[in-house]
Coordinates of C-alpha atoms in Angstrom, one line a residue:
M1 CA -18.1 11.5 4.4
I2 CA -15.5 10.8 7.0
V3 CA -16.1 14.1 8.7
D4 CA -19.8 13.5 8.6
F5 CA -19.5 10.1 10.3
L6 CA -17.2 11.5 13.0
R7 CA -19.5 14.5 13.6
R8 CA -22.6 12.2 13.9
F9 CA -20.6 9.9 16.3
W10 CA -19.6 12.6 18.7
I11 CA -23.0 14.3 18.8
S12 CA -24.7 10.9 19.3
L13 CA -22.2 9.9 21.9
V14 CA -22.9 13.1 23.9
V15 CA -26.6 12.4 23.7
T16 CA -26.1 8.8 24.7
I17 CA -24.7 9.8 28.1
P18 CA -28.0 11.0 29.6
I19 CA -29.7 8.0 28.0
L20 CA -27.3 5.7 29.9
V21 CA -27.8 7.7 33.1
L22 CA -31.6 7.4 32.9
S23 CA -31.8 3.8 31.8
P24 CA -33.2 1.4 34.5
M25 CA -30.7 -1.4 33.6
I26 CA -27.7 0.9 34.1
Q27 CA -29.1 2.2 37.3
N28 CA -29.6 -1.4 38.6
L29 CA -26.2 -2.4 37.4
L30 CA -24.4 0.6 39.2
G31 CA -26.8 0.6 42.2
Y32 CA -28.4 4.0 42.1
Q33 CA -31.9 5.3 41.4
L34 CA -32.8 8.4 39.4
N35 CA -36.4 8.9 38.4
L36 CA -37.4 12.3 37.2
G37 CA -41.0 11.4 36.7
F38 CA -40.8 12.0 33.0
S39 CA -37.6 9.9 32.5
N40 CA -39.3 7.6 30.0
Y41 CA -40.4 10.4 27.8
L42 CA -37.0 12.1 27.9
L43 CA -35.4 8.8 27.0
F44 CA -37.8 8.6 24.0
V45 CA -36.9 12.1 22.8
L46 CA -33.2 11.6 23.1
S47 CA -33.2 8.1 21.6
T48 CA -35.5 9.4 18.7
F49 CA -32.9 12.0 18.0
I50 CA -30.1 9.4 17.9
Y51 CA -32.2 7.1 15.8
F52 CA -32.8 9.7 13.1
Y53 CA -29.6 11.7 13.3
G54 CA -27.0 9.0 14.2
G55 CA -28.8 6.2 12.4
W56 CA -29.5 8.2 9.2
P57 CA -26.4 6.8 7.3
F58 CA -27.7 3.2 8.0
L59 CA -31.3 4.0 7.2
K60 CA -30.1 5.5 3.9
G61 CA -27.8 2.5 3.3
L62 CA -30.7 0.1 3.8
V63 CA -32.6 1.8 1.0
S64 CA -29.5 1.7 -1.2
E65 CA -28.9 -2.0 -0.5
L66 CA -32.5 -3.0 -1.0
K67 CA -32.6 -1.1 -4.4
K68 CA -29.6 -3.3 -5.4
K69 CA -31.3 -6.4 -4.0
L70 CA -28.1 -6.9 -1.9
P71 CA -29.0 -6.5 1.7
G72 CA -25.8 -6.4 3.8
M73 CA -24.4 -4.7 6.8
M74 CA -26.4 -1.5 6.5
T75 CA -29.6 -3.5 6.2
L76 CA -28.8 -5.5 9.3
I77 CA -28.0 -2.4 11.4
A78 CA -31.0 -0.5 10.1
V79 CA -33.4 -3.3 10.9
A80 CA -32.0 -3.8 14.4
V81 CA -32.2 -0.1 15.3
T82 CA -35.6 0.4 13.8
V83 CA -37.0 -2.6 15.7
A84 CA -35.3 -1.3 18.9
W85 CA -36.7 2.2 18.4
G86 CA -40.2 1.1 17.3
Y87 CA -40.6 -1.4 20.1
S88 CA -39.2 0.9 22.8
S89 CA -41.4 3.8 21.6
A90 CA -44.4 1.5 21.9
T91 CA -43.5 0.5 25.5
T92 CA -43.1 4.2 26.3
F93 CA -46.7 5.0 25.3
G94 CA -48.5 2.1 26.8
V95 CA -47.3 -1.3 25.6
K96 CA -46.0 -3.5 28.4
G97 CA -42.3 -4.5 28.2
Q98 CA -38.8 -3.3 28.6
T99 CA -37.2 -0.6 26.4
F100 CA -34.2 -1.0 24.2
F101 CA -33.2 2.7 24.2
W102 CA -29.7 2.4 25.7
E103 CA -29.0 -0.6 23.4
L104 CA -30.3 1.4 20.5
A105 CA -28.0 4.4 21.3
T106 CA -24.9 2.4 22.0
L107 CA -25.4 0.2 18.8
I108 CA -25.6 3.3 16.6
D109 CA -22.6 4.9 18.4
I110 CA -20.4 1.8 17.9
M111 CA -21.5 1.3 14.3
L112 CA -20.7 5.0 13.5
L113 CA -17.3 4.6 15.2
G114 CA -16.6 1.3 13.3
H115 CA -17.4 2.9 9.9
W116 CA -15.3 5.9 10.7
I117 CA -12.3 3.8 11.8
E118 CA -12.5 1.8 8.6
M119 CA -12.7 4.9 6.3
K120 CA -10.0 6.7 8.3
S121 CA -7.6 3.8 8.1
V122 CA -7.9 3.6 4.3
V123 CA -7.5 7.4 4.0
G124 CA -4.6 7.2 6.4
A125 CA -2.8 4.7 4.2
S126 CA -3.7 6.8 1.1
R127 CA -2.4 9.9 2.8
S128 CA 0.9 8.1 3.2
L129 CA 0.9 8.0 -0.6
Q130 CA 1.9 11.6 -0.4
M131 CA 5.3 10.3 0.5
L132 CA 5.5 9.4 -3.2
V133 CA 5.0 13.0 -4.0
E134 CA 8.2 13.8 -2.1
M135 CA 10.1 11.5 -4.4
M136 CA 9.1 13.9 -7.3
P137 CA 10.3 17.4 -7.5
S138 CA 7.8 19.8 -6.0
E139 CA 9.3 22.8 -7.8
A140 CA 10.7 23.5 -11.2
H141 CA 12.9 26.2 -12.7
R142 CA 10.7 27.9 -15.3
L143 CA 12.4 30.0 -17.9
S144 CA 10.6 33.2 -19.0
N145 CA 12.1 36.1 -21.0
G146 CA 15.6 34.9 -20.2
E147 CA 14.9 34.9 -16.4
T148 CA 14.6 31.8 -14.2
E149 CA 11.8 31.6 -11.6
D150 CA 11.1 28.7 -9.2
V151 CA 7.4 27.7 -9.4
K152 CA 5.4 24.7 -8.1
V153 CA 5.2 21.9 -10.6
D154 CA 1.4 22.1 -10.6
Q155 CA 1.6 25.7 -11.8
L156 CA 3.3 24.8 -15.0
N157 CA 1.4 25.0 -18.3
K158 CA 1.9 23.0 -21.4
D159 CA 4.7 24.4 -23.6
D160 CA 6.4 26.2 -20.7
V161 CA 10.1 25.7 -20.7
V162 CA 11.9 24.5 -17.5
L163 CA 15.6 24.3 -16.7
V164 CA 16.9 21.1 -15.3
R165 CA 20.4 21.4 -13.8
P166 CA 22.9 18.6 -13.5
G167 CA 22.0 16.0 -10.9
E168 CA 18.4 17.2 -10.6
K169 CA 15.3 15.1 -11.2
I170 CA 13.3 16.1 -14.3
P171 CA 10.1 17.5 -12.9
V172 CA 7.7 16.9 -15.9
D173 CA 7.2 14.9 -18.9
G174 CA 8.5 16.9 -21.9
E175 CA 10.8 17.4 -24.8
V176 CA 14.4 18.6 -24.7
S177 CA 14.5 22.0 -26.4
K178 CA 18.2 22.8 -25.6
G179 CA 21.2 21.0 -24.1
E180 CA 22.7 17.6 -23.9
S181 CA 23.0 15.2 -21.0
N182 CA 22.8 11.6 -19.9
V183 CA 19.6 10.7 -18.1
N184 CA 19.0 7.7 -15.8
E185 CA 15.8 6.1 -17.2
A186 CA 16.2 2.7 -15.5
M187 CA 12.8 3.1 -13.9
V188 CA 11.2 3.4 -17.3
T189 CA 13.0 1.1 -19.7
G190 CA 14.7 -1.4 -17.4
E191 CA 18.1 -0.5 -19.0
S192 CA 20.6 0.2 -16.3
K193 CA 22.9 2.5 -18.3
P194 CA 22.0 6.2 -18.5
V195 CA 20.6 7.4 -21.9
K196 CA 22.0 10.3 -23.8
K197 CA 19.4 13.1 -24.4
S198 CA 19.7 16.0 -26.7
T199 CA 17.4 18.4 -28.6
G200 CA 14.1 16.8 -29.7
D201 CA 14.4 13.8 -27.3
E202 CA 11.5 13.1 -24.9
V203 CA 12.2 12.9 -21.2
I204 CA 10.0 11.6 -18.4
G205 CA 9.2 13.3 -15.1
G206 CA 11.1 11.6 -12.1
T207 CA 14.0 10.5 -14.2
V208 CA 17.4 11.8 -13.1
N209 CA 19.4 14.2 -15.1
G210 CA 23.2 13.6 -15.5
N211 CA 26.1 16.1 -15.8
G212 CA 24.6 18.4 -18.4
S213 CA 22.0 21.1 -18.2
L214 CA 18.7 20.6 -20.1
E215 CA 15.9 23.0 -21.1
V216 CA 12.7 21.0 -21.3
T217 CA 9.4 22.0 -23.0
V218 CA 6.5 20.8 -20.8
K219 CA 4.2 18.4 -22.5
Q220 CA 2.1 16.9 -19.7
V221 CA 0.0 19.1 -17.4
G222 CA -3.4 19.1 -15.6
E223 CA -5.0 15.7 -15.2
D224 CA -1.9 14.1 -16.6
A225 CA 0.4 15.7 -14.0
Y226 CA 1.8 13.4 -11.3
L227 CA 0.1 15.0 -8.3
N228 CA -3.4 14.5 -9.9
K229 CA -2.5 10.9 -10.6
V230 CA -1.7 10.5 -6.9
I231 CA -5.0 12.1 -6.0
N232 CA -6.8 9.6 -8.3
M233 CA -4.9 6.8 -6.6
V234 CA -6.2 7.9 -3.3
R235 CA -9.7 8.1 -4.6
D236 CA -9.4 4.6 -6.0
A237 CA -8.0 3.3 -2.7
Q238 CA -11.0 4.7 -0.8
A239 CA -13.4 3.2 -3.2
E240 CA -11.8 -0.2 -3.1
K241 CA -13.6 -2.8 -1.0
S242 CA -11.8 -6.0 0.0
R243 CA -13.1 -9.5 -0.4
T244 CA -13.2 -9.9 3.3
Q245 CA -15.5 -6.8 3.6
H246 CA -17.7 -8.5 1.0
L247 CA -17.7 -11.5 3.4
A248 CA -18.9 -9.2 6.1
D249 CA -21.8 -8.1 3.9
R250 CA -22.6 -11.8 3.2
I251 CA -22.6 -12.5 6.9
A252 CA -24.8 -9.5 7.5
F253 CA -27.1 -10.7 4.7
W254 CA -27.6 -14.1 6.4
L255 CA -27.9 -12.5 9.8
T256 CA -30.6 -10.2 8.4
L257 CA -32.5 -13.2 7.1
I258 CA -32.1 -15.0 10.3
A259 CA -33.2 -12.0 12.4
L260 CA -36.4 -11.5 10.3
T261 CA -37.2 -15.2 10.0
I262 CA -36.6 -16.1 13.6
G263 CA -38.1 -12.8 14.8
F264 CA -41.4 -13.2 13.0
G265 CA -41.3 -16.9 13.6
T266 CA -40.9 -16.2 17.3
L267 CA -43.9 -13.8 17.3
A268 CA -46.1 -16.3 15.4
T269 CA -45.0 -19.3 17.5
W270 CA -45.8 -17.6 20.9
L271 CA -49.1 -16.3 19.6
A272 CA -50.0 -19.8 18.4
L273 CA -49.1 -21.2 21.8
G274 CA -51.5 -18.8 23.4
K275 CA -49.1 -16.2 24.8
S276 CA -50.1 -12.5 24.9
F277 CA -49.2 -10.3 22.0
V278 CA -47.1 -8.2 24.3
F279 CA -45.0 -11.2 25.4
A280 CA -44.6 -12.4 21.8
L281 CA -43.7 -8.9 20.6
E282 CA -41.0 -8.6 23.3
R283 CA -39.5 -11.9 22.3
M284 CA -39.4 -10.9 18.7
A285 CA -37.8 -7.5 19.4
T286 CA -35.2 -9.1 21.7
V287 CA -34.2 -11.6 19.0
M288 CA -34.0 -9.0 16.2
V289 CA -31.9 -6.6 18.4
I290 CA -29.6 -9.3 19.6
T291 CA -29.0 -10.6 16.1
C292 CA -27.2 -7.5 15.2
P293 CA -24.0 -7.8 17.3
H294 CA -22.1 -4.6 18.1
A295 CA -18.9 -6.5 17.5
L296 CA -19.7 -7.2 13.9
G297 CA -19.4 -3.5 13.2
L298 CA -15.9 -3.5 14.5
A299 CA -14.7 -6.9 13.3
V300 CA -13.3 -5.5 10.0
P301 CA -12.6 -1.8 10.8
L302 CA -10.4 -2.5 13.7
V303 CA -8.3 -5.0 11.9
V304 CA -8.1 -2.8 8.7
A305 CA -7.1 0.2 10.8
I306 CA -4.3 -1.7 12.6
S307 CA -3.0 -3.5 9.5
T308 CA -2.9 -0.5 7.3
A309 CA -1.2 1.7 10.0
V310 CA 1.5 -0.9 10.8
S311 CA 2.0 -1.7 7.1
A312 CA 2.4 2.1 6.3
R313 CA 5.0 2.4 9.1
R314 CA 6.9 -0.5 7.5
G315 CA 6.8 1.1 4.1
L316 CA 3.8 -0.8 2.6
L317 CA 1.1 1.4 1.2
I318 CA -2.0 -0.6 0.6
R319 CA -4.1 0.6 -2.3
N320 CA -6.1 -2.5 -2.8
R321 CA -7.1 -4.4 0.4
T322 CA -8.3 -7.4 -1.5
A323 CA -4.8 -7.9 -3.0
F324 CA -3.2 -7.3 0.4
E325 CA -5.3 -10.1 1.9
N326 CA -4.6 -12.3 -1.1
A327 CA -0.9 -11.9 -0.6
R328 CA -1.1 -14.9 1.7
K329 CA -1.9 -17.1 -1.4
V330 CA 1.1 -16.0 -3.6
S331 CA 2.9 -19.0 -5.0
L332 CA 5.1 -17.3 -7.6
L333 CA 6.8 -13.9 -7.4
A334 CA 8.1 -12.3 -10.6
F335 CA 10.7 -9.6 -10.1
D336 CA 11.8 -6.8 -12.5
K337 CA 15.6 -6.4 -12.2
T338 CA 16.6 -2.8 -12.6
G339 CA 15.6 -0.7 -9.6
T340 CA 13.9 -3.7 -7.9
L341 CA 16.5 -6.4 -7.3
T342 CA 19.3 -3.9 -8.2
K343 CA 19.9 -0.4 -7.2
G344 CA 19.0 1.0 -10.6
N345 CA 22.1 3.1 -11.0
F346 CA 25.4 2.3 -12.7
G347 CA 28.1 2.4 -10.1
V348 CA 31.7 1.1 -9.5
T349 CA 31.7 -2.4 -8.1
R350 CA 35.5 -3.1 -8.2
Y351 CA 38.7 -1.4 -9.2
G352 CA 42.4 -2.2 -8.9
A353 CA 45.9 -1.9 -10.2
F354 CA 47.9 -4.3 -12.3
A355 CA 51.4 -2.7 -12.3
E356 CA 53.3 -2.6 -9.0
K357 CA 54.1 1.1 -9.5
F358 CA 50.5 2.0 -9.4
S359 CA 48.2 1.7 -6.3
D360 CA 44.5 0.9 -6.5
E361 CA 43.7 4.4 -5.2
E362 CA 46.0 5.9 -8.0
V363 CA 44.0 4.1 -10.6
L364 CA 40.8 5.6 -9.4
K365 CA 42.4 9.0 -9.0
L366 CA 43.7 9.1 -12.6
A367 CA 40.4 7.8 -14.0
G368 CA 38.5 10.5 -11.9
A369 CA 40.8 13.2 -13.4
L370 CA 39.5 12.4 -16.9
E371 CA 35.9 11.5 -16.1
A372 CA 35.5 14.8 -14.3
Q373 CA 35.4 16.4 -17.7
S374 CA 33.4 13.7 -19.4
E375 CA 29.6 13.4 -20.0
H376 CA 29.8 9.7 -20.8
P377 CA 27.2 7.6 -18.9
L378 CA 29.9 5.8 -17.0
A379 CA 31.5 9.0 -15.8
A380 CA 28.9 9.7 -13.1
G381 CA 29.4 6.3 -11.5
I382 CA 33.2 6.7 -11.4
M383 CA 32.9 10.2 -10.0
Q384 CA 30.5 9.0 -7.3
K385 CA 33.1 6.4 -6.3
V386 CA 35.8 9.1 -6.2
K387 CA 33.6 11.1 -3.9
D388 CA 32.7 8.1 -1.7
E389 CA 36.4 7.2 -1.3
G390 CA 37.4 10.8 -0.6
V391 CA 40.0 10.8 -3.3
D392 CA 41.6 14.1 -4.4
V393 CA 41.4 14.3 -8.2
P394 CA 44.3 16.2 -10.0
G395 CA 43.6 18.5 -12.9
A396 CA 43.6 17.2 -16.5
K397 CA 44.8 19.0 -19.6
E398 CA 44.4 18.4 -23.3
F399 CA 41.2 16.4 -22.8
D400 CA 40.1 14.4 -25.9
S401 CA 37.6 11.8 -26.8
L402 CA 38.6 8.6 -28.6
T403 CA 35.5 8.0 -30.6
G404 CA 33.8 4.8 -29.5
K405 CA 36.8 3.7 -27.5
G406 CA 37.2 6.0 -24.5
I407 CA 38.9 9.3 -23.4
Q408 CA 42.4 10.6 -22.9
A409 CA 44.1 13.6 -21.3
S410 CA 47.4 14.8 -19.8
V411 CA 47.6 14.4 -16.0
D412 CA 50.7 15.5 -14.2
G413 CA 52.7 15.3 -17.4
K414 CA 51.5 11.7 -18.1
N415 CA 49.3 10.6 -21.0
V416 CA 46.3 8.9 -19.3
K417 CA 43.5 7.0 -21.1
V418 CA 40.3 5.4 -19.8
V419 CA 39.3 3.0 -22.6
S420 CA 37.2 -0.1 -23.5
P421 CA 38.6 -3.6 -23.6
D422 CA 38.5 -3.5 -27.4
Y423 CA 41.0 -0.6 -27.5
V424 CA 43.4 -2.4 -25.2
K425 CA 43.2 -5.5 -27.4
E426 CA 43.9 -3.3 -30.5
Q427 CA 47.1 -2.2 -28.7
N428 CA 48.1 -5.9 -28.4
I429 CA 48.0 -5.6 -24.6
E430 CA 47.0 -8.8 -22.8
L431 CA 44.0 -8.4 -20.5
P432 CA 44.3 -10.1 -17.1
D433 CA 41.5 -12.5 -16.2
E434 CA 41.0 -10.9 -12.8
A435 CA 39.4 -7.9 -14.5
F436 CA 36.5 -9.9 -15.6
K437 CA 34.6 -11.3 -12.6
N438 CA 31.1 -11.7 -14.0
N439 CA 29.0 -10.9 -17.0
Q440 CA 26.9 -8.2 -15.4
E441 CA 29.8 -5.8 -15.2
T442 CA 31.1 -3.3 -17.7
V443 CA 34.9 -3.0 -17.4
V444 CA 37.1 0.0 -18.5
F445 CA 40.9 0.1 -18.3
V446 CA 43.3 2.8 -17.3
L447 CA 46.4 3.2 -19.4
V448 CA 49.3 5.5 -18.4
D449 CA 51.8 6.3 -21.2
E450 CA 50.4 3.2 -23.0
E451 CA 51.1 1.0 -20.0
L452 CA 48.2 -1.0 -18.5
A453 CA 47.8 0.5 -15.0
G454 CA 44.5 -0.9 -13.8
F455 CA 40.8 -1.4 -14.3
I456 CA 37.5 -0.2 -13.1
A457 CA 34.4 -2.5 -13.2
M458 CA 31.0 -1.0 -13.2
A459 CA 27.5 -2.5 -12.9
D460 CA 23.9 -1.9 -11.7
E461 CA 24.7 -3.3 -8.3
I462 CA 22.4 -5.9 -6.7
R463 CA 20.8 -4.5 -3.5
E464 CA 22.2 -6.0 -0.4
E465 CA 18.6 -6.6 0.8
S466 CA 17.9 -8.7 -2.3
Y467 CA 20.0 -11.6 -1.0
E468 CA 18.1 -11.9 2.3
A469 CA 14.7 -11.2 0.6
V470 CA 15.3 -14.1 -1.9
K471 CA 16.4 -16.3 1.0
Q472 CA 13.2 -15.6 3.1
L473 CA 10.8 -15.9 0.1
K474 CA 12.3 -19.2 -1.0
K475 CA 12.0 -20.4 2.7
A476 CA 8.3 -19.5 2.5
G477 CA 8.0 -21.8 -0.5
L478 CA 7.6 -19.3 -3.3
K479 CA 8.9 -19.7 -6.8
L480 CA 11.0 -16.7 -7.8
V481 CA 11.6 -15.6 -11.4
M482 CA 13.0 -12.4 -12.9
M483 CA 11.8 -10.6 -16.0
T484 CA 14.0 -7.9 -17.3
G485 CA 14.5 -5.7 -20.4
D486 CA 18.3 -6.1 -19.9
N487 CA 20.5 -8.4 -21.9
E488 CA 21.0 -12.1 -21.5
Q489 CA 24.4 -12.0 -19.9
V490 CA 23.4 -9.4 -17.3
A491 CA 20.2 -11.2 -16.5
K492 CA 21.8 -14.6 -16.1
S493 CA 24.5 -13.2 -13.9
V494 CA 22.0 -11.6 -11.5
A495 CA 19.7 -14.6 -11.5
D496 CA 22.6 -17.0 -10.7
E497 CA 24.0 -14.7 -8.1
L498 CA 20.7 -14.5 -6.2
G499 CA 19.7 -18.1 -6.8
L500 CA 16.5 -17.4 -8.6
D501 CA 14.4 -20.3 -10.0
D502 CA 14.2 -18.8 -13.5
Y503 CA 14.8 -15.6 -15.5
F504 CA 13.7 -14.0 -18.8
A505 CA 16.0 -11.4 -20.5
G506 CA 15.2 -8.8 -23.1
V507 CA 11.5 -8.9 -22.5
L508 CA 9.2 -6.1 -23.6
P509 CA 6.2 -4.8 -21.6
D510 CA 3.7 -7.0 -23.5
Q511 CA 6.0 -10.0 -23.1
K512 CA 6.1 -9.5 -19.3
L513 CA 2.3 -9.4 -19.3
E514 CA 2.1 -12.6 -21.3
K515 CA 4.5 -14.4 -19.0
V516 CA 2.3 -13.4 -16.0
K517 CA -0.7 -14.8 -17.8
E518 CA 1.1 -18.1 -18.7
Y519 CA 1.9 -18.6 -15.0
Q520 CA -1.6 -17.9 -14.0
K521 CA -3.0 -20.4 -16.5
S522 CA -0.6 -23.0 -15.1
G523 CA -2.3 -22.5 -11.7
E524 CA 0.2 -20.2 -10.0
F525 CA -1.0 -17.3 -7.9
V526 CA 1.3 -14.5 -9.2
A527 CA 2.7 -11.5 -7.6
M528 CA 4.7 -9.0 -9.7
T529 CA 7.2 -6.5 -8.5
G530 CA 8.5 -3.7 -10.6
D531 CA 9.2 0.0 -10.8
G532 CA 8.8 1.2 -14.3
I533 CA 6.5 1.9 -17.1
N534 CA 7.7 -1.3 -18.8
D535 CA 6.3 -3.2 -15.7
A536 CA 2.9 -1.5 -15.6
P537 CA 1.0 -4.0 -17.8
A538 CA 2.3 -7.0 -15.8
L539 CA 1.6 -5.2 -12.5
A540 CA -2.0 -4.7 -13.5
T541 CA -2.4 -8.2 -14.7
A542 CA -0.8 -10.0 -11.7
D543 CA -3.0 -11.3 -8.9
V544 CA -0.9 -9.0 -6.6
G545 CA 0.9 -6.0 -8.2
I546 CA 3.7 -4.5 -6.1
A547 CA 5.3 -1.2 -7.2
V548 CA 8.7 0.0 -5.9
G549 CA 8.2 3.4 -4.4
S550 CA 11.2 4.9 -6.1
G551 CA 9.8 4.0 -9.5
T552 CA 7.4 5.8 -11.8
D553 CA 3.9 7.0 -11.1
I554 CA 2.6 4.8 -13.9
A555 CA 3.9 1.7 -12.1
A556 CA 2.4 2.9 -8.8
E557 CA -0.9 3.7 -10.4
T558 CA -1.3 0.1 -11.8
A559 CA -0.1 -1.7 -8.7
D560 CA -2.0 -2.8 -5.6
I561 CA 0.7 -2.3 -3.0
I562 CA 3.6 0.2 -3.0
L563 CA 7.0 -0.4 -1.3
V564 CA 7.9 3.1 -0.2
N565 CA 11.4 2.2 0.9
S566 CA 12.1 0.2 -2.3
N567 CA 13.3 -2.6 -0.1
P568 CA 12.7 -6.2 -1.5
L569 CA 12.7 -7.4 2.1
D570 CA 9.4 -5.7 2.6
I571 CA 7.8 -8.2 0.2
S572 CA 8.3 -11.0 2.8
A573 CA 6.8 -8.7 5.4
L574 CA 3.9 -8.1 3.1
I575 CA 3.1 -11.8 2.7
L576 CA 3.2 -12.2 6.5
F577 CA 1.1 -9.2 7.1
G578 CA -1.5 -10.4 4.6
K579 CA -1.7 -13.8 6.3
E580 CA -2.1 -12.3 9.8
T581 CA -4.7 -9.7 8.7
Y582 CA -6.9 -12.3 7.0
K583 CA -6.5 -14.6 10.0
K584 CA -7.6 -11.9 12.5
M585 CA -10.6 -10.9 10.3
I586 CA -11.9 -14.5 10.3
Q587 CA -11.3 -14.8 14.0
N588 CA -13.2 -11.6 14.6
F589 CA -16.1 -12.7 12.5
I590 CA -16.3 -15.9 14.6
W591 CA -16.2 -14.0 17.9
A592 CA -18.7 -11.4 16.5
T593 CA -21.3 -13.9 15.6
A594 CA -20.7 -16.9 17.7
Y595 CA -22.7 -15.6 20.7
N596 CA -25.8 -15.6 18.4
V597 CA -25.7 -19.4 18.4
V598 CA -26.5 -19.3 22.1
A599 CA -28.3 -15.9 22.5
I600 CA -30.8 -16.1 19.7
P601 CA -32.5 -19.4 20.7
L602 CA -32.6 -18.2 24.4
A603 CA -34.0 -14.9 23.3
A604 CA -36.7 -16.6 21.3
G605 CA -37.7 -18.6 24.4
V606 CA -36.6 -22.1 23.4
L607 CA -35.9 -23.0 27.0
Y608 CA -38.8 -21.0 28.4
G609 CA -40.4 -24.2 29.7
A610 CA -37.3 -24.8 31.8
G611 CA -37.5 -21.3 33.2
I612 CA -34.7 -19.9 31.1
L613 CA -35.5 -16.8 29.2
I614 CA -32.9 -14.2 28.1
S615 CA -33.8 -10.7 28.8
P616 CA -32.8 -7.6 26.8
A617 CA -30.4 -6.8 29.6
V618 CA -28.6 -10.1 29.5
G619 CA -28.5 -9.9 25.7
A620 CA -26.8 -6.6 26.0
V621 CA -24.1 -8.1 28.3
F622 CA -23.5 -10.8 25.6
M623 CA -23.1 -8.1 23.0
S624 CA -20.7 -6.1 25.1
L625 CA -18.6 -9.1 25.9
S626 CA -18.4 -10.0 22.2
T627 CA -17.3 -6.4 21.4
V628 CA -14.5 -6.4 24.0
I629 CA -13.2 -9.8 22.7
V630 CA -13.1 -8.5 19.1
A631 CA -11.3 -5.3 20.2
I632 CA -8.7 -7.2 22.2
N633 CA -8.2 -9.7 19.4
A634 CA -7.6 -6.9 16.9
Q635 CA -5.0 -5.3 19.1
L636 CA -3.1 -8.6 19.2
L637 CA -2.6 -8.2 15.4
K638 CA -0.5 -5.1 16.1
R639 CA 1.9 -7.1 18.3
K640 CA 2.2 -9.9 15.8
M641 CA 2.7 -7.6 12.8
V642 CA 5.3 -5.5 14.6
T643 CA 7.3 -8.5 15.9
G644 CA 6.8 -10.4 12.7
T645 CA 5.9 -13.6 14.5
E646 CA 3.6 -16.3 13.2
E647 CA 1.2 -18.5 15.0

């Protein structure tokens, strides 16, 4: 459909050029004369082509709207161009009066352009959704007859077996058929610690494999595959129509009624006053053509195009424009914790030495020597810290696991253990208070020859951006709450650290949904932000659902807006953008229709007795001026959204 509108626009625009050149008004305006003798008939032929070819989508739309008994923008456009073509054709073949051929052509051109801009802007934002595809593996290692071949994910069939190497993202939903590893499923369950997976366990596409290799039997293919879900999201986004667009249709509905009522009323009035039919007909045609402002066709499309483009560049993918515009009304924002306010991975937050003969770096180095051989969920976080700090890890011998307590090995001739607090207490070793800073951390201790050398604290770290995001959102007057599947201690620690208004720990997906409903019943306009399957019901129920781009496709599919960069700060930008977009749309509606207040009565001949009568040419100038104002006003939105300033 987009290609069709664009094709009709360009062809109609080319045909419009000779219409403008041959139009008497344009000749008078530019001070030249060009009369071919058959100019009027050539204008008729060219304009008739534009009317039927360029105007076909609107004529077809008129029929569709009338069948639904909901006349709107298509009806208004179709009525205006039909009257313009019919009246101008009549004047070409004998009826006295001025033609509307150039107004007809430019009106159709602008309306085709407006509709194309709007559709392209939505598709442009939806095309940006392909960025989410990049967050998923595009290829998989398929196993066949003992050989490994790299294939596209969409080429996989159900019951195929794929190899997932350490550190890779799992490409499909499936079941582990061989191997053992720890998988980061924070985006699915809300639990920040990696989950151990072995034969028979289910895994979800997009989750991150740990240190072990896995062979996974594919279970979800075809329509259930991630890529197809993204395509469906795009289709839904294109079909979505915002409330403000509905407002445009309502405005068009009333303008249609006004055009028909005043138009036929004008005809009847002037005939009753004894004027000629030709005079009365010209007044009626002028009223009905002027009532359809060119600017109204651009009022929404230009703003939508700019807002979606700027938002996409800022990492906001708009799936539902109604929700985007409604973001200005949000009074309460509910956050998921893991992967939204926090980084979603278990990493080292602090480490240090207790005994003077050990340095902080040595504590990390000794722990790294052991964890390099471990598949424990905490090992990956410690090894990542070792890598980040550039620490050289010595070799470890005689590695052994202390069931439920930790691990031990021989490093440079010393017995080194990385153990839990319980193990240390069992050895009657006193634990220094400095090791326990807050409840959201998991702390392990390093023992060297049974002497307490130091500690390593780990947690799902709070995003640095979360602090500023909470500050900005509270400044904007929003109530901020957190709903997480994590435990009470961790939830309270994160909520207190960020200064949230409230929190709910250990909540399941259905409980998150019920909390959202409770807030809505109490009069709050609720936005929900999350990244996992456990957030999907609440995202779908909230007035505005915001999915974190690094999360699951299920979350993205049920949300209205997607934060591609997974940055909580973008939420405050979202609310500002929503306010500015709505404001500009309303302003453009006012500019697009305000001139009718003056132009329609003058076109009808209300001041005819005072010698004031608006001609089609003057009406066209009014329309052009209104269009220019709307276009400039829409461009101002770009500046405001880029700079982030408010009026």
